[in-house]
Amino acid sequence: MKKIRLVLTGIGNLGQRFCRILFDKDAQLQERYGLRFVLVGAADSRGAAYNHKGLDLAEVLLLKATGGSVSKYGEGGRPGWSAQTLVEFAEADVLLEATPVNLQQRAEPGLSCMRLAMRHGMHVITPNKGPLALAYRELQALAQTQRVQLRFDGAVAGGLPAINLGTRDMRGAIIERIDGVPNLATGFVMDQVAEGTPWEEALSRARLEGVLDGDGAWDLEGWDAAAKLVILANAVLDIPATLDDVSRTGILGLTPAELAAARKRGERYRLLACAERQPEGDYRLSVAPATLTPQHPLGALGSKHMAIRYTTDIYGALTTIIEEADPTPSAATMLRDLLDIYG
Amino acid sequence: MKKIRLVLTGIGNLGQRFCRILFDKDAQLQERYGLRFVLVGAADSRGAAYNHKGLDLAEVLLLKATGGSVSKYGEGGRPGWSAQTLVEFAEADVLLEATPVNLQQRAEPGLSCMRLAMRHGMHVITPNKGPLALAYRELQALAQTQRVQLRFDGAVAGGLPAINLGTRDMRGAIIERIDGVPNLATGFVMDQVAEGTPWEEALSRARLEGVLDGDGAWDLEGWDAAAKLVILANAVLDIPATLDDVSRTGILGLTPAELAAARKRGERYRLLACAERQPEGDYRLSVAPATLTPQHPLGALGSKHMAIRYTTDIYGALTTIIEEADPTPSAATMLRDLLDIYG
């Protein structure tokens, strides 16, 4: 039995769901892979908990479910600690970085936590798009220098293995284009408005369903899709793209009448993220709403679907669609990444 | 630059397309991966060619394109040799086994070639379903003993990375069900007949398009889909299934009237391969034609599409669809497998 020590920064929706998965699957993972994952540290916005023998996942989950902070954890609660302090102090094998995206604050504290962890020789797994969109090349270079792995299969299109498909299964191909619907919130909101729900109510419902956070600008203005496209461009296409390279149009310019008219024609709007290979070999990156006929390969996506389509020279065109009734698949990508490292 | 020596048994449609890919991509593969793949031996039904310095792919392709045998190859043609003789004699790193399925002949000569190659310490890559469907456990055990890799991503659903998705990206999950349309010929033929084409003509067109071989029984009676399901069950679900475990119904019992009626309702028939997890944890395996509404996750597949859908406890439901205009993606899986081993 191999023991793997984990530190988790950010215990929001994804972080809690990941703890739940680890709690439920402990026996299965030990039996099937001979691996015992032990959460030794966790940090939320109000403090941290650290115990080198391992934290009790049930207690962590109960604290969070009742609106508390892990800093109140029984044997190891650390009220004053930031996420960075925890990562600095912890003796662990892997950092799971699941703090909010926070692009306004230069992707902090996620970016600092990732740098610190790698400098301490820890692998980093993250569904957090912020640090990757801002500093992909720097982080990958650091991972290489430190001989650790940086994995982020959950950063693009939730539980859909978009990065794995692109980096592993498309090897040897020239990728002619990537077309994706990597953002859940915009599709959900546009479907609601197309059916006659007022914008504000559609946004409220999206928040209730857990597909939209905060004021919604990150999703609705296309930043989320653009960040995911930047990550795909770097990881899969191996081009040093940044957010500035993406021509970005959000969905806020669409009128309810346009959305309803498309629906009446049997079509649906989706926020499409595209990378199109140019004759010179570089790629044009764009995010913009598009109206899709049912015949379009991404034209039958439901409100809780995301998709990625790779069009290549030798592997044909490959479309992968995920249905996420709730964010569990997105959280589960951290387990997928762990098993990619250790399994 | 690392040199990898390949032997190819079977130079039919897939084998020739693979040679073409290798020919076209030689420079790209050297540059991107530092790998030089050298075909040192090849065998067709009339003989073989072997040259330890490497065969000229252009000459091999020209011989085959003009209806000749590789045994007529200039420096290294071996008229009397069987595929097994070539594998026995060749000094190589990888066997690419692409002879026909041939279940009537106990999957020979493929099965013998694979055993021989592994005993000689070669990795084996194959899109050939026959040996895997008949002797999966034996071949995997041999690979383990010999410390070589047995890869077969092209054996299920052509260029769609069905095995890779199931074995790598579903790790840690309980797979509730697999639903697949892994066979191209049946969908193509049923679509034609639904549109009013007589059966015999539909079969001729399928042969012309290269999606149907021989008398068609292998595809139309559901053997091909059943073999692919057996391979998925073994590789992904880790159950020692054989063809006897699959409840199998082909498409020959369907009438043109039934197919046309479904089409009129806006539905389409597909030969579905299913593995359904039972309450006790075992799986029920079946292959049968089903009529799918456009709302069904596999209900919008075109005549040249194949698909696999994994429904899991933690990764949601993941549907992957491939469009293969011609068999190049199926042939390209041998490159994908090579890069999985060496890339």
mmCIF file of N, CA and C in Angstrom, chain A residues 278-330:
data_model
loop_
_atom_site.group_PDB
_atom_site.id
_atom_site.type_symbol
_atom_site.label_atom_id
_atom_site.label_comp_id
_atom_site.label_asym_id
_atom_site.label_seq_id
_atom_site.Cartn_x
_atom_site.Cartn_y
_atom_site.Cartn_z
ATOM 1 N N GLN A 278 -4.215 28.182 -39.483
ATOM 2 C CA GLN A 278 -4.078 29.024 -40.663
ATOM 3 C C GLN A 278 -3.092 28.391 -41.645
ATOM 4 N N PRO A 279 -3.144 28.803 -42.882
ATOM 5 C CA PRO A 279 -2.244 28.193 -43.876
ATOM 6 C C PRO A 279 -0.771 28.238 -43.451
ATOM 7 N N GLU A 280 -0.383 29.255 -42.687
ATOM 8 C CA GLU A 280 1.021 29.363 -42.275
ATOM 9 C C GLU A 280 1.346 28.457 -41.087
ATOM 10 N N GLY A 281 0.327 27.793 -40.523
ATOM 11 C CA GLY A 281 0.601 26.872 -39.424
ATOM 12 C C GLY A 281 0.289 27.438 -38.056
ATOM 13 N N ASP A 282 0.028 28.751 -37.960
ATOM 14 C CA ASP A 282 -0.382 29.298 -36.674
ATOM 15 C C ASP A 282 -1.899 29.139 -36.515
ATOM 16 N N TYR A 283 -2.403 29.537 -35.375
ATOM 17 C CA TYR A 283 -3.816 29.324 -35.086
ATOM 18 C C TYR A 283 -4.520 30.650 -34.773
ATOM 19 N N ARG A 284 -5.759 30.766 -35.269
ATOM 20 C CA ARG A 284 -6.610 31.903 -34.903
ATOM 21 C C ARG A 284 -7.511 31.453 -33.766
ATOM 22 N N LEU A 285 -7.504 32.195 -32.664
ATOM 23 C CA LEU A 285 -8.270 31.821 -31.473
ATOM 24 C C LEU A 285 -9.443 32.771 -31.293
ATOM 25 N N SER A 286 -10.629 32.217 -31.099
ATOM 26 C CA SER A 286 -11.797 33.073 -30.925
ATOM 27 C C SER A 286 -12.815 32.446 -29.989
ATOM 28 N N VAL A 287 -13.537 33.317 -29.308
ATOM 29 C CA VAL A 287 -14.677 32.919 -28.475
ATOM 30 C C VAL A 287 -15.825 33.823 -28.870
ATOM 31 N N ALA A 288 -16.936 33.235 -29.277
ATOM 32 C CA ALA A 288 -18.093 34.039 -29.681
ATOM 33 C C ALA A 288 -19.333 33.168 -29.696
ATOM 34 N N PRO A 289 -20.494 33.782 -29.431
ATOM 35 C CA PRO A 289 -21.717 32.995 -29.526
ATOM 36 C C PRO A 289 -22.016 32.649 -30.982
ATOM 37 N N ALA A 290 -22.558 31.467 -31.195
ATOM 38 C CA ALA A 290 -22.913 31.030 -32.544
ATOM 39 C C ALA A 290 -24.229 30.279 -32.460
ATOM 40 N N THR A 291 -25.015 30.393 -33.515
ATOM 41 C CA THR A 291 -26.254 29.627 -33.546
ATOM 42 C C THR A 291 -26.010 28.355 -34.349
ATOM 43 N N LEU A 292 -26.351 27.222 -33.741
ATOM 44 C CA LEU A 292 -25.991 25.922 -34.296
ATOM 45 C C LEU A 292 -27.239 25.157 -34.725
ATOM 46 N N THR A 293 -27.216 24.642 -35.933
ATOM 47 C CA THR A 293 -28.321 23.790 -36.385
ATOM 48 C C THR A 293 -28.183 22.419 -35.719
ATOM 49 N N PRO A 294 -29.265 21.626 -35.693
ATOM 50 C CA PRO A 294 -29.170 20.282 -35.101
ATOM 51 C C PRO A 294 -28.154 19.403 -35.836
ATOM 52 N N GLN A 295 -27.857 19.732 -37.093
ATOM 53 C CA GLN A 295 -26.892 18.930 -37.860
ATOM 54 C C GLN A 295 -25.446 19.242 -37.468
ATOM 55 N N HIS A 296 -25.222 20.383 -36.846
ATOM 56 C CA HIS A 296 -23.867 20.733 -36.418
ATOM 57 C C HIS A 296 -23.389 19.712 -35.381
ATOM 58 N N PRO A 297 -22.112 19.315 -35.462
ATOM 59 C CA PRO A 297 -21.618 18.302 -34.510
ATOM 60 C C PRO A 297 -21.818 18.697 -33.040
ATOM 61 N N LEU A 298 -21.897 19.989 -32.765
ATOM 62 C CA LEU A 298 -22.136 20.421 -31.387
ATOM 63 C C LEU A 298 -23.548 21.003 -31.252
ATOM 64 N N GLY A 299 -24.415 20.674 -32.203
ATOM 65 C CA GLY A 299 -25.733 21.314 -32.269
ATOM 66 C C GLY A 299 -26.805 20.679 -31.406
ATOM 67 N N ALA A 300 -26.502 19.569 -30.757
ATOM 68 C CA ALA A 300 -27.533 18.890 -29.967
ATOM 69 C C ALA A 300 -27.202 18.910 -28.480
ATOM 70 N N LEU A 301 -26.364 19.874 -28.072
ATOM 71 C CA LEU A 301 -25.944 19.903 -26.672
ATOM 72 C C LEU A 301 -27.055 20.425 -25.777
ATOM 73 N N GLY A 302 -27.339 19.708 -24.697
ATOM 74 C CA GLY A 302 -28.303 20.154 -23.707
ATOM 75 C C GLY A 302 -27.720 21.219 -22.790
ATOM 76 N N SER A 303 -28.534 21.694 -21.880
ATOM 77 C CA SER A 303 -28.139 22.789 -20.983
ATOM 78 C C SER A 303 -27.035 22.395 -20.016
ATOM 79 N N LYS A 304 -26.863 21.113 -19.764
ATOM 80 C CA LYS A 304 -25.831 20.663 -18.826
ATOM 81 C C LYS A 304 -24.726 19.900 -19.553
ATOM 82 N N HIS A 305 -24.557 20.216 -20.833
ATOM 83 C CA HIS A 305 -23.541 19.544 -21.633
ATOM 84 C C HIS A 305 -22.377 20.484 -21.956
ATOM 85 N N MET A 306 -21.187 19.919 -22.026
ATOM 86 C CA MET A 306 -20.039 20.616 -22.601
ATOM 87 C C MET A 306 -19.422 19.691 -23.644
ATOM 88 N N ALA A 307 -18.628 20.240 -24.537
ATOM 89 C CA ALA A 307 -18.091 19.408 -25.611
ATOM 90 C C ALA A 307 -16.801 19.990 -26.163
ATOM 91 N N ILE A 308 -15.987 19.088 -26.695
ATOM 92 C CA ILE A 308 -14.775 19.471 -27.423
ATOM 93 C C ILE A 308 -14.710 18.637 -28.689
ATOM 94 N N ARG A 309 -14.358 19.274 -29.784
ATOM 95 C CA ARG A 309 -14.226 18.561 -31.052
ATOM 96 C C ARG A 309 -12.843 18.839 -31.637
ATOM 97 N N TYR A 310 -12.109 17.766 -31.908
ATOM 98 C CA TYR A 310 -10.811 17.880 -32.549
ATOM 99 C C TYR A 310 -10.944 17.443 -34.002
ATOM 100 N N THR A 311 -10.534 18.290 -34.932
ATOM 101 C CA THR A 311 -10.506 17.916 -36.340
ATOM 102 C C THR A 311 -9.053 17.808 -36.763
ATOM 103 N N THR A 312 -8.669 16.632 -37.237
ATOM 104 C CA THR A 312 -7.248 16.356 -37.455
ATOM 105 C C THR A 312 -6.994 15.798 -38.854
ATOM 106 N N ASP A 313 -5.714 15.693 -39.190
ATOM 107 C CA ASP A 313 -5.372 15.137 -40.504
ATOM 108 C C ASP A 313 -5.485 13.616 -40.553
ATOM 109 N N ILE A 314 -5.136 12.934 -39.458
ATOM 110 C CA ILE A 314 -5.100 11.464 -39.548
ATOM 111 C C ILE A 314 -6.077 10.744 -38.618
ATOM 112 N N TYR A 315 -6.609 11.417 -37.608
ATOM 113 C CA TYR A 315 -7.530 10.738 -36.696
ATOM 114 C C TYR A 315 -8.984 11.131 -36.960
ATOM 115 N N GLY A 316 -9.275 11.691 -38.121
ATOM 116 C CA GLY A 316 -10.642 12.098 -38.428
ATOM 117 C C GLY A 316 -11.074 13.257 -37.544
ATOM 118 N N ALA A 317 -12.378 13.358 -37.322
ATOM 119 C CA ALA A 317 -12.927 14.389 -36.439
ATOM 120 C C ALA A 317 -13.529 13.682 -35.239
ATOM 121 N N LEU A 318 -13.103 14.119 -34.067
ATOM 122 C CA LEU A 318 -13.490 13.443 -32.831
ATOM 123 C C LEU A 318 -14.237 14.423 -31.928
ATOM 124 N N THR A 319 -15.481 14.095 -31.621
ATOM 125 C CA THR A 319 -16.301 14.956 -30.777
ATOM 126 C C THR A 319 -16.564 14.248 -29.459
ATOM 127 N N THR A 320 -16.278 14.922 -28.351
ATOM 128 C CA THR A 320 -16.568 14.339 -27.040
ATOM 129 C C THR A 320 -17.485 15.274 -26.266
ATOM 130 N N ILE A 321 -18.534 14.677 -25.726
ATOM 131 C CA ILE A 321 -19.579 15.434 -25.035
ATOM 132 C C ILE A 321 -19.703 14.899 -23.619
ATOM 133 N N ILE A 322 -19.784 15.806 -22.650
ATOM 134 C CA ILE A 322 -20.017 15.361 -21.276
ATOM 135 C C ILE A 322 -21.310 15.951 -20.750
ATOM 136 N N GLU A 323 -22.037 15.142 -20.015
ATOM 137 C CA GLU A 323 -23.231 15.599 -19.314
ATOM 138 C C GLU A 323 -22.886 15.672 -17.841
ATOM 139 N N GLU A 324 -22.981 16.870 -17.284
ATOM 140 C CA GLU A 324 -22.684 17.027 -15.863
ATOM 141 C C GLU A 324 -23.944 17.500 -15.144
ATOM 142 N N ALA A 325 -24.644 16.580 -14.531
ATOM 143 C CA ALA A 325 -25.852 16.957 -13.789
ATOM 144 C C ALA A 325 -25.480 17.875 -12.622
ATOM 145 N N ASP A 326 -24.307 17.650 -12.033
ATOM 146 C CA ASP A 326 -23.783 18.506 -10.970
ATOM 147 C C ASP A 326 -22.274 18.546 -11.139
ATOM 148 N N PRO A 327 -21.553 19.368 -10.337
ATOM 149 C CA PRO A 327 -20.098 19.501 -10.600
ATOM 150 C C PRO A 327 -19.222 18.339 -10.134
ATOM 151 N N THR A 328 -19.823 17.214 -9.739
ATOM 152 C CA THR A 328 -18.997 16.085 -9.298
ATOM 153 C C THR A 328 -17.963 15.659 -10.352
ATOM 154 N N PRO A 329 -18.341 15.532 -11.637
ATOM 155 C CA PRO A 329 -17.317 15.142 -12.621
ATOM 156 C C PRO A 329 -16.134 16.117 -12.675
ATOM 157 N N SER A 330 -16.413 17.412 -12.536
ATOM 158 C CA SER A 330 -15.315 18.383 -12.523
ATOM 159 C C SER A 330 -14.383 18.125 -11.337
#
